[in-house]
Coordinates of C-alpha atoms in Angstrom, one line a residue:
M1381 CA -68.4 -26.4 67.5
P1382 CA -66.8 -27.3 64.1
R1383 CA -63.3 -26.1 63.6
A1384 CA -60.5 -26.2 61.0
N1385 CA -62.5 -26.4 57.8
E1386 CA -60.9 -23.4 56.2
P1387 CA -59.6 -23.8 52.6
T1388 CA -55.8 -23.9 52.4
A1389 CA -53.9 -22.7 49.4
K1390 CA -50.1 -23.3 48.9
V1391 CA -47.4 -23.4 46.3
F1392 CA -45.4 -26.6 46.4
Y1393 CA -41.8 -26.6 44.9
K1394 CA -39.9 -29.8 44.5
G1395 CA -36.2 -28.9 44.8
A1396 CA -33.1 -30.8 44.3
A1397 CA -32.5 -31.6 48.0
E1398 CA -35.7 -30.4 49.7
D1399 CA -39.4 -29.8 49.1
F1400 CA -40.6 -26.3 49.8
I1401 CA -44.0 -24.8 50.6
V1402 CA -45.2 -21.2 50.6
F1403 CA -48.8 -20.4 51.6
V1404 CA -50.8 -18.1 49.4
D1405 CA -54.1 -16.4 49.6
D1406 CA -55.7 -17.0 46.2
I1407 CA -54.9 -18.6 42.9
Q1408 CA -56.2 -15.7 40.9
V1409 CA -53.9 -13.2 42.7
L1410 CA -51.0 -15.7 42.2
N1411 CA -51.7 -15.9 38.5
N1412 CA -52.0 -12.1 38.2
W1413 CA -48.7 -11.7 40.0
R1414 CA -47.0 -14.2 37.7
K1415 CA -48.1 -12.0 34.7
D1416 CA -47.6 -8.6 36.4
R1417 CA -44.8 -8.2 38.9
S1418 CA -45.9 -4.8 40.0
I1419 CA -48.4 -6.5 42.3
P1420 CA -46.9 -6.5 45.8
L1421 CA -45.7 -9.9 47.0
A1422 CA -47.5 -9.2 50.3
D1423 CA -50.8 -9.4 48.4
V1424 CA -49.9 -12.8 47.1
V1425 CA -48.4 -14.7 50.0
N1426 CA -50.1 -15.6 53.3
G1427 CA -47.1 -14.8 55.5
F1428 CA -43.5 -14.5 54.5
K1429 CA -42.5 -17.9 55.7
I1430 CA -40.9 -20.8 53.7
F1431 CA -41.5 -24.3 54.9
V1432 CA -39.6 -27.5 54.1
T1433 CA -41.1 -31.0 54.3
H1434 CA -37.8 -33.0 54.3
R1435 CA -38.5 -34.8 51.0
H1436 CA -41.9 -35.9 52.1
G1437 CA -43.8 -34.1 49.4
A1438 CA -46.6 -31.6 49.9
Q1439 CA -48.2 -33.5 52.8
G1440 CA -45.1 -33.9 55.0
I1441 CA -44.4 -32.3 58.3
M1442 CA -43.5 -28.7 57.8
D1443 CA -40.5 -27.0 59.4
G1444 CA -39.2 -23.5 58.8
A1445 CA -36.5 -23.4 56.1
S1446 CA -33.1 -22.4 57.4
K1447 CA -30.9 -19.9 55.6
G1448 CA -28.5 -22.7 54.8
I1449 CA -31.1 -24.8 53.1
L1450 CA -32.3 -21.8 51.1
D1451 CA -28.8 -20.9 50.1
T1452 CA -28.1 -24.5 49.0
E1453 CA -31.2 -24.8 46.9
F1454 CA -31.6 -21.3 45.5
G1455 CA -28.1 -19.8 45.7
T1456 CA -29.3 -17.1 48.1
S1457 CA -30.6 -16.9 51.7
N1458 CA -32.8 -13.9 50.9
E1459 CA -36.3 -15.1 51.7
D1460 CA -38.0 -12.7 49.4
E1461 CA -36.0 -13.9 46.4
C1462 CA -36.6 -17.5 47.4
I1463 CA -40.3 -17.0 47.8
Q1464 CA -40.4 -15.4 44.3
K1465 CA -38.6 -18.5 42.8
I1466 CA -41.0 -20.8 44.6
L1467 CA -44.0 -18.9 43.3
E1468 CA -42.7 -18.7 39.8
N1469 CA -41.8 -22.4 39.4
G1470 CA -44.0 -24.2 42.0
E1471 CA -47.3 -26.0 41.7
Y1472 CA -50.4 -24.5 43.2
Q1473 CA -52.4 -26.8 45.5
S1474 CA -55.6 -26.2 47.4
S1475 CA -57.4 -28.3 49.9
V1476 CA -60.1 -28.0 52.6
T1477 CA -59.2 -29.8 55.8
R1478 CA -61.6 -32.1 57.4
E1479 CA -63.9 -30.5 60.0
R1480 CA -63.3 -31.6 63.5
Q1481 CA -65.3 -31.3 66.7
D1482 CA -63.6 -30.1 69.9
D1483 CA -64.7 -29.3 73.4
T1484 CA -65.1 -25.5 73.9
N1485 CA -64.2 -25.6 77.6
V1486 CA -62.4 -28.7 78.9
A1487 CA -62.6 -27.4 82.4
N1488 CA -66.3 -28.4 82.4
G1489 CA -65.4 -32.0 82.0
P1490 CA -66.1 -34.4 79.1
V1491 CA -68.9 -33.7 76.7
G1492 CA -72.1 -35.7 77.2
I1493 CA -71.4 -36.8 80.8
G1494 CA -73.9 -35.5 83.3
R1495 CA -75.4 -33.0 80.8

């Protein structure tokens, strides 16, 4: 059964000391929000979580951003304010991950043996 072939949309922000990522739902909603701030932030982001990649760009391993890292980069540890700054100044990126095939029930043993 194919898995993990969903499109992924994110905003990448290259900061002075760290690289940040916020996942968003759609480029059109993001662009509308950039023009009209009356659109709720909850309609734009796909979860209120900021990730850091430890200077490894948009493809690095993502960890949750600590309040200290946010305060150093943005001058505040308020995540809503930091998300807004990332969405305002970041670069939109979209990708579709490669489809992969996994066993659906590993308790049945390896696929293709004895079946």
